[in-house]
mmCIF file of C-alpha atoms in Angstrom:
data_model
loop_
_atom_site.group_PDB
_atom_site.id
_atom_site.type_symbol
_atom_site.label_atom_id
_atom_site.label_comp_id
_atom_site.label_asym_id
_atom_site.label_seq_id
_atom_site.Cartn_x
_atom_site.Cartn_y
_atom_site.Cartn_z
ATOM 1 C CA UNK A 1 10.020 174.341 193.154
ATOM 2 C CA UNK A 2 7.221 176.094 195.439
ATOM 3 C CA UNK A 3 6.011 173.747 197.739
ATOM 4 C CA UNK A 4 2.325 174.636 199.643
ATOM 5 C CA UNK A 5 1.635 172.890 202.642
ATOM 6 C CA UNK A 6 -1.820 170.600 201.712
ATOM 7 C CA UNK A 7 -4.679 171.080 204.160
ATOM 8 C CA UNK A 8 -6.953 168.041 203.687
ATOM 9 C CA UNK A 9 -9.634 169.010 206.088
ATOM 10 C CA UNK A 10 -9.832 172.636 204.600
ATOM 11 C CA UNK A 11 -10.155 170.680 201.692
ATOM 12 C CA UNK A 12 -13.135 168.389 202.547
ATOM 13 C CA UNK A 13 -15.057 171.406 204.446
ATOM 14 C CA UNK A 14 -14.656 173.412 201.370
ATOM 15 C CA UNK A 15 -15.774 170.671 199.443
ATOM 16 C CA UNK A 16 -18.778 169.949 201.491
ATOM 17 C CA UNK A 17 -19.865 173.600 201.311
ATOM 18 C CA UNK A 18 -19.627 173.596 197.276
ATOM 19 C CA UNK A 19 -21.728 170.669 197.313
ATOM 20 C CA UNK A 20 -24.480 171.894 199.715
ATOM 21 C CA UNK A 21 -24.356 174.717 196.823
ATOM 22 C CA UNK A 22 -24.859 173.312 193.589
ATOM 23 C CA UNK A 23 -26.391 169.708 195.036
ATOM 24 C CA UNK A 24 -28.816 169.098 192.356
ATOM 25 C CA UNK A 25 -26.463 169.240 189.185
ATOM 26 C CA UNK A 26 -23.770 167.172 190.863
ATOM 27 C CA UNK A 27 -26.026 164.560 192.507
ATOM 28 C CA UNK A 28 -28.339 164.296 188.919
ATOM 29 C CA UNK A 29 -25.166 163.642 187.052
ATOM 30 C CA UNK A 30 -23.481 161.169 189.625
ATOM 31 C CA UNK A 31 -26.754 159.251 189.496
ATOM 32 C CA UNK A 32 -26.458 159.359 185.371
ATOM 33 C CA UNK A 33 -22.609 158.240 185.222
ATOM 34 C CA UNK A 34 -23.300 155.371 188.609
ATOM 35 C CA UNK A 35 -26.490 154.106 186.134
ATOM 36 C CA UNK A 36 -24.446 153.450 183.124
ATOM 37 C CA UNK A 37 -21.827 152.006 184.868
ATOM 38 C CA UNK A 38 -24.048 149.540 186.860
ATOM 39 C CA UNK A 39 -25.480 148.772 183.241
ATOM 40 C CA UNK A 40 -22.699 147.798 181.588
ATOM 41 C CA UNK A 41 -22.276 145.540 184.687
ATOM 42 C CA UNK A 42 -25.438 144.559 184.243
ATOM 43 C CA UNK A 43 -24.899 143.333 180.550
ATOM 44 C CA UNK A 44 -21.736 141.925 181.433
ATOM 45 C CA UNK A 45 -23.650 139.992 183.564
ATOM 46 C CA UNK A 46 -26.857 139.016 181.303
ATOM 47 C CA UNK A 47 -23.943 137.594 178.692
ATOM 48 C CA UNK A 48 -23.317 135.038 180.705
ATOM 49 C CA UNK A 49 -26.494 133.449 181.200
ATOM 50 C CA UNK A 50 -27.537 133.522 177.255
ATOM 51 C CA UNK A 51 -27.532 130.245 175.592
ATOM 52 C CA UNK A 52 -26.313 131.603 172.594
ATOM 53 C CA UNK A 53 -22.506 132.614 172.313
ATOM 54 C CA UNK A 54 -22.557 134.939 169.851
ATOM 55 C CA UNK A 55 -24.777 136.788 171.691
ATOM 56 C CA UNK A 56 -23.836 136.513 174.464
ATOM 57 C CA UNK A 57 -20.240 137.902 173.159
ATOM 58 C CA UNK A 58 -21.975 141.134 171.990
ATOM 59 C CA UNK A 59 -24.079 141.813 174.679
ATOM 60 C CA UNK A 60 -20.932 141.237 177.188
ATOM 61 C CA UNK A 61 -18.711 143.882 174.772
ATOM 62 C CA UNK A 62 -21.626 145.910 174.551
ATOM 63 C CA UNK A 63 -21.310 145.964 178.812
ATOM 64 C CA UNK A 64 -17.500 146.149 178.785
ATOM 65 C CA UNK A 65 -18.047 149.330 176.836
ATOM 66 C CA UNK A 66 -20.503 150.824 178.481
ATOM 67 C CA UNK A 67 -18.755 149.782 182.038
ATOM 68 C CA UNK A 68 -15.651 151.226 181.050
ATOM 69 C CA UNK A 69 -17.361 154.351 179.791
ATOM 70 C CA UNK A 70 -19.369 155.066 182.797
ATOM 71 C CA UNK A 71 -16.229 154.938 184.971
ATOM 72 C CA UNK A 72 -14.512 157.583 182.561
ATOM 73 C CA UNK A 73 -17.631 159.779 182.008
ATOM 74 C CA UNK A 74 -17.629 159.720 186.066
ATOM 75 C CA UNK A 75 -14.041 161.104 186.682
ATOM 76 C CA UNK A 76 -14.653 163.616 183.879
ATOM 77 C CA UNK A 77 -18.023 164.797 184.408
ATOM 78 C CA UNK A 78 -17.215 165.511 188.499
ATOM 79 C CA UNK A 79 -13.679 166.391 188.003
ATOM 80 C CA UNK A 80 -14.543 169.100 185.916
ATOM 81 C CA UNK A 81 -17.595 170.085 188.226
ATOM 82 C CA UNK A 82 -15.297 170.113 191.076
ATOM 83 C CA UNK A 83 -12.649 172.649 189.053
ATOM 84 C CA UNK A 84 -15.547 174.850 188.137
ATOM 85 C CA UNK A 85 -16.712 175.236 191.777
ATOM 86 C CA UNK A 86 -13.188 175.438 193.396
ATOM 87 C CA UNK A 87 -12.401 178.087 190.343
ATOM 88 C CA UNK A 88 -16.118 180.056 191.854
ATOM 89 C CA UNK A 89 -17.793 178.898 188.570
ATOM 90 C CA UNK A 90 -21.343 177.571 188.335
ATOM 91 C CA UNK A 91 -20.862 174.048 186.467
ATOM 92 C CA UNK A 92 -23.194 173.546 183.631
ATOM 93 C CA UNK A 93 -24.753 170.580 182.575
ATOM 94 C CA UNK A 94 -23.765 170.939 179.033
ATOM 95 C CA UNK A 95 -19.980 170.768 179.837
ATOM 96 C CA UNK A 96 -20.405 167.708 182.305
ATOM 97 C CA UNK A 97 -22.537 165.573 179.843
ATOM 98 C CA UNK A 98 -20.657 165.843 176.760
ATOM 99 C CA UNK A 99 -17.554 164.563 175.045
ATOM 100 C CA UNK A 100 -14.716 166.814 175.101
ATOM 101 C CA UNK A 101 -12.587 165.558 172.092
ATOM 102 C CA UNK A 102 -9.121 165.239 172.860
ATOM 103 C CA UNK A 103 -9.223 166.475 176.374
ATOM 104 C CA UNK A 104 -11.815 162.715 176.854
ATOM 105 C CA UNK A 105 -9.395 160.613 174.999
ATOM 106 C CA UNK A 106 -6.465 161.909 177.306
ATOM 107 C CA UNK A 107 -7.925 160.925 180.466
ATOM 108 C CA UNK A 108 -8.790 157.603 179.355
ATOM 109 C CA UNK A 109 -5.280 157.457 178.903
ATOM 110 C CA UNK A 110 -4.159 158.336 181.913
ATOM 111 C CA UNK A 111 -6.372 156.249 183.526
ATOM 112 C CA UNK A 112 -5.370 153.757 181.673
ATOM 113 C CA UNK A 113 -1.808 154.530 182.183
ATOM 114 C CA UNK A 114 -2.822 154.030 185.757
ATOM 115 C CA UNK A 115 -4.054 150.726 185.436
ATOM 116 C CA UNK A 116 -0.655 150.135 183.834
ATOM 117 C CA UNK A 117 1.575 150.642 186.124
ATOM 118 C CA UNK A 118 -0.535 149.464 189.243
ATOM 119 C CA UNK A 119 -0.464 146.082 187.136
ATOM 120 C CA UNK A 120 2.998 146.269 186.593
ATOM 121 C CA UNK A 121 3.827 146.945 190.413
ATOM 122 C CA UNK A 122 1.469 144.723 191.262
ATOM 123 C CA UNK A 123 3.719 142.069 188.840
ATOM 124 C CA UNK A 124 6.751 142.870 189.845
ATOM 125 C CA UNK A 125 5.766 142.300 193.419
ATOM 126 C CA UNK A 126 4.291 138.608 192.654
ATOM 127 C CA UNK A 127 7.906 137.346 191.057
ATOM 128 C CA UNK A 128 9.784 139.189 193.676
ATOM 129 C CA UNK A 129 7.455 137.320 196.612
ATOM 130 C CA UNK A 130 8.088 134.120 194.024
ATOM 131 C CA UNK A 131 11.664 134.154 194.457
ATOM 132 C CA UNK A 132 11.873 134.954 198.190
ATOM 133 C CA UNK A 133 9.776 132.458 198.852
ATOM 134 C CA UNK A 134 11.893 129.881 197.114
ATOM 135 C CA UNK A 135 14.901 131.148 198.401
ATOM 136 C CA UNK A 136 14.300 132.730 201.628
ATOM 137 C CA UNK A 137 10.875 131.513 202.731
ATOM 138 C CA UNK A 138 11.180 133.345 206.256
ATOM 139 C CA UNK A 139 11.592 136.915 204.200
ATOM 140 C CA UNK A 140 8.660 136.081 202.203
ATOM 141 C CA UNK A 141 5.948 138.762 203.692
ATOM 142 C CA UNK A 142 8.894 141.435 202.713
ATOM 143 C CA UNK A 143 7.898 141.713 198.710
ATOM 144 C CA UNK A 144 4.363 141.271 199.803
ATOM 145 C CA UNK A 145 4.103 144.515 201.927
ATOM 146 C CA UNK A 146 6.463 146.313 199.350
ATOM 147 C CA UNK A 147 4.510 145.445 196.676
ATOM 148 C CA UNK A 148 1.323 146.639 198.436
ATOM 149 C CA UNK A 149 3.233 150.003 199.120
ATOM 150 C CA UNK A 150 4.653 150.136 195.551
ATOM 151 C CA UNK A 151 0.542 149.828 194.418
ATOM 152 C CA UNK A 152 -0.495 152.511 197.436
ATOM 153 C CA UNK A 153 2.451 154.603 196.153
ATOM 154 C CA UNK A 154 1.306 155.224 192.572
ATOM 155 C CA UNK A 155 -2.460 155.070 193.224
ATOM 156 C CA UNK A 156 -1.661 158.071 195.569
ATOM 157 C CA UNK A 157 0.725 159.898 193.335
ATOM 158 C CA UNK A 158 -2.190 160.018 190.474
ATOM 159 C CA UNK A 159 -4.691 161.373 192.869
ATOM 160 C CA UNK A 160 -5.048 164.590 190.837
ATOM 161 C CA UNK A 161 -4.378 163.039 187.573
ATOM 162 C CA UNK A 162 -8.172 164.608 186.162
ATOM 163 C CA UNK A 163 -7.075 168.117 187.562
ATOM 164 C CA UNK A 164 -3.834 167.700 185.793
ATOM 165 C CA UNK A 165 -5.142 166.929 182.394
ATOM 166 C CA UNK A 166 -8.519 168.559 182.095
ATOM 167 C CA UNK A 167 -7.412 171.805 183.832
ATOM 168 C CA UNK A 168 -3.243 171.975 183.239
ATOM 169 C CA UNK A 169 -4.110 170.291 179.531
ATOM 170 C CA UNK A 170 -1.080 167.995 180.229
ATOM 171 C CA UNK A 171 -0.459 165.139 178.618
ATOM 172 C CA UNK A 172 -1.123 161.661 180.479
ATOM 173 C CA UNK A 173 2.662 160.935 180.783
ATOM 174 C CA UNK A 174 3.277 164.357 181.774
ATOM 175 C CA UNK A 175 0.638 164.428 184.172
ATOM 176 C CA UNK A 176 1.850 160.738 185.160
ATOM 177 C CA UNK A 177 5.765 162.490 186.057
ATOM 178 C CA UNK A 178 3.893 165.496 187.859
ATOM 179 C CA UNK A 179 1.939 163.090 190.239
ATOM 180 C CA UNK A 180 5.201 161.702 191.054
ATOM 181 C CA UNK A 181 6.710 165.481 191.645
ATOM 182 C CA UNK A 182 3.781 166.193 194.081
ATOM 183 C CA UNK A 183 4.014 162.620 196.004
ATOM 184 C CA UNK A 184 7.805 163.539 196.299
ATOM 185 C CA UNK A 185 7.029 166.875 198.445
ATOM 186 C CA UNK A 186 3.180 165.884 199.716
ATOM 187 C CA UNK A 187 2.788 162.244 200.689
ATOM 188 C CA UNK A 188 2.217 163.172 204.005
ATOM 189 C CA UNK A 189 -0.846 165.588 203.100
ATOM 190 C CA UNK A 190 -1.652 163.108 200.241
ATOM 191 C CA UNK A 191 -1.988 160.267 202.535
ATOM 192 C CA UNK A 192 -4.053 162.443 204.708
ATOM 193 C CA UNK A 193 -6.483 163.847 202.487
ATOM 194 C CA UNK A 194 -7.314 159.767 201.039
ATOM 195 C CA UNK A 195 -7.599 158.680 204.674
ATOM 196 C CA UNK A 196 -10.488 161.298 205.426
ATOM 197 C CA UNK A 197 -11.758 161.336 202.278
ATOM 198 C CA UNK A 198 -12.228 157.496 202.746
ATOM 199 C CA UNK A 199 -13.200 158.241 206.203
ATOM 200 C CA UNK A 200 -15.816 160.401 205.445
ATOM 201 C CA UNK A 201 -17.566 158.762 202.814
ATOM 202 C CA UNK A 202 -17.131 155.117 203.292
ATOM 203 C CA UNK A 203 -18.741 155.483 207.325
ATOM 204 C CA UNK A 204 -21.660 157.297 206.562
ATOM 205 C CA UNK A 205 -21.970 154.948 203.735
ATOM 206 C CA UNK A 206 -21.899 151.871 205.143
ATOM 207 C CA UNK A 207 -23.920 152.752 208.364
ATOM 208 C CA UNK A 208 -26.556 153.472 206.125
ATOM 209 C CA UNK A 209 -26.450 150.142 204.651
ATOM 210 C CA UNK A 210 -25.865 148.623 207.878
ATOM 211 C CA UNK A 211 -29.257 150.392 209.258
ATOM 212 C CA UNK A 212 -31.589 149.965 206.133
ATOM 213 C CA UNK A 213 -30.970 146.246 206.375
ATOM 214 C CA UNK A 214 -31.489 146.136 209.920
ATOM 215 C CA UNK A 215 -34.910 148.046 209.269
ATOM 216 C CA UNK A 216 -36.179 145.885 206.450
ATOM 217 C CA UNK A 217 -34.480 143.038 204.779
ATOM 218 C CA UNK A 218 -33.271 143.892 201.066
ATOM 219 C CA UNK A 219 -32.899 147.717 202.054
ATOM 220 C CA UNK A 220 -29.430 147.599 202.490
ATOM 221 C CA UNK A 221 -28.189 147.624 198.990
ATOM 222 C CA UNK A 222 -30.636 150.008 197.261
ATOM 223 C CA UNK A 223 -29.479 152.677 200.058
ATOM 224 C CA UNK A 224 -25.694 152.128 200.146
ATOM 225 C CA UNK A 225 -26.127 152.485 196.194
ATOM 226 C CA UNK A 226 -27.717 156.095 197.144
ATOM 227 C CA UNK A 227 -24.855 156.705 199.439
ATOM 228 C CA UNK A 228 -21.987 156.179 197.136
ATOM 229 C CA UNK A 229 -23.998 158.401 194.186
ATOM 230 C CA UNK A 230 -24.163 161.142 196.730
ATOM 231 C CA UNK A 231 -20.529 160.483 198.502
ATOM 232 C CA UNK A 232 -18.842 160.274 195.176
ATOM 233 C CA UNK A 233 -19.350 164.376 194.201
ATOM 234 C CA UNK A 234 -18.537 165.066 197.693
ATOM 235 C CA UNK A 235 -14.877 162.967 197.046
ATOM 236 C CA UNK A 236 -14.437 164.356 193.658
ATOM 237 C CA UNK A 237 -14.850 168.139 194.980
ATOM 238 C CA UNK A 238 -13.080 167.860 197.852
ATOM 239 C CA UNK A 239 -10.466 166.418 195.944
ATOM 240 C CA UNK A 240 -10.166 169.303 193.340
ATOM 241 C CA UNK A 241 -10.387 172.039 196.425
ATOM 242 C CA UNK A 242 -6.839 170.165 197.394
ATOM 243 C CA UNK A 243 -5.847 170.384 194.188
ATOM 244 C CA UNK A 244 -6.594 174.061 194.060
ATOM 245 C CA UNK A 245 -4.036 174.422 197.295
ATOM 246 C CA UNK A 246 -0.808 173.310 195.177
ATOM 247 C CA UNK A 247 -1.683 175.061 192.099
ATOM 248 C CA UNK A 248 1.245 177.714 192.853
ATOM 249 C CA UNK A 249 3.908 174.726 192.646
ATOM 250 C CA UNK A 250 2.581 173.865 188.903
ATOM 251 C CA UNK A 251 4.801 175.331 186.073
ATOM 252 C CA UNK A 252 3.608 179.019 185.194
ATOM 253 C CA UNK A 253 3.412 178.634 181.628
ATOM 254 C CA UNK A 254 1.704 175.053 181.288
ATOM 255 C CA UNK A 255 -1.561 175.844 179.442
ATOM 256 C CA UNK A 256 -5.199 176.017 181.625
ATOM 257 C CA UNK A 257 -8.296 176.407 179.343
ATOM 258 C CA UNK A 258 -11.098 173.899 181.331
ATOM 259 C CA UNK A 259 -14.184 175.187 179.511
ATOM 260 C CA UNK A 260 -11.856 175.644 175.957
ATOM 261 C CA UNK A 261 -12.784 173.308 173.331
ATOM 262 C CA UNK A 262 -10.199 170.609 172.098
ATOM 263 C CA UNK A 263 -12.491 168.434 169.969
#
């Protein structure tokens, strides 16, 4: 296997300079997937405080729903956005806002697949601390910290889980195995590129809170909701511009066709 050294601050200046390019499409649709999202919280929330149950049932799987959706129409929509741009295409709004069939369902399951395992680390690490505890109390921390590693581990080896299955048209556990290949030779740069992706939007984000509420009382949120809709293409783009470096270590003959139809 090929292996391409990652360069994570290549990445993020190339992925700043797409997004100064093409800011209006990628901000307009981060603002569209961020509002559903926050409205399916929204009617999660609302559910609670109806008096009736029934309704209050619908309207809280009506938020679930649209929560859920939001979250995968995010990843999608600037995932594909960020291939386009890294590829020297011009994303169109017509690919970002609508269902892609098969490609869609896919991603949900990966993401899903995700949630999966994280959960099952995450239990396996709780029974292991259980046992340690009861058995060798002073060792306890031990399952705690490998557990947390075990969780950082996977969430890291899935970073480019979109790329894999929008772009590659892999399959979620094959694009599940090949996150694991690419953690295997790249944890360093993968570890790297979170940390400064983290870096760079989660500062900038939260001064800005910090400073609106410092101005005026109740400014706080409304801005660092602003901040996250515009740090979040800057993330995914970067992001895809690192997944662009390690393309030559994919397998030759797996299938590419982002703007083909699978429906």
């Amino acid at each position: 296997m090929l292996t391409t050294p990652l360069q994570p601050r290549r990445a993020l200046g190339r992925g700043l300079a797409l997004l100064r390019q093409q800011p209006l499409p990628l901000l307009g649709f981060s603002a569209a997937a961020w509002g559903l999202h926050g409205l399916g919280w929204a009617l999660v929330a609302a559910g609670d405080r109806l008096p009736s149950a029934v309704l209050g049932a619908l309207l809280r799987g009506v938020g679930i729903v649209l929560y859920g959706g939001g979250l995968l129409w995010l990843v999608e929509g600037l995932s594909r956005a960020g291939l386009a741009l890294a590829a020297g295409q011009r994303p169109h709004w017509r690919e970002l806002y609508r269902w892609h069939g098969r490609s869609s369902r896919r991603l949900a399951w990966g993401l899903l697949n995700l949630v999966a395992a994280l959960a099952f680390t995450a239990l396996v690490g709780f029974v292991g601390w259980s046992l340690v505890v009861f058995l060798l109390p002073a060792l306890s921390p031990l399952p705690a910290l490998l557990a947390v590693l075990g969780c950082g581990a996977v969430g890291l080896s899935q970073l480019f889980n979109a790329c894999l299955v929008l772009e590659r048209q892999l399959s979620p556990s094959q694009a599940f195995r090949q996150g694991f290949v690419l953690l295997e030779h790249h944890w360093a740069g993968l570890l790297q590129l979170v940390a400064l992706l983290a870096l760079a939007s989660s500062v900038p984000t939260l001064l800005l809170g910090f400073v609106a509420e410092a101005l005026v009382a109740g400014l706080g949120v409304p801005v660092t909701v602003v901040a996250v809709v515009a740090a979040s293409p800057l993330v995914a783009v970067s992001t895809t511009c690192a997944y662009r470096q390690l393309l030559p270590e994919l397998a030759p003959d797996a299938p590419a066709g982002l703007n083909r139809s699978d429906r």
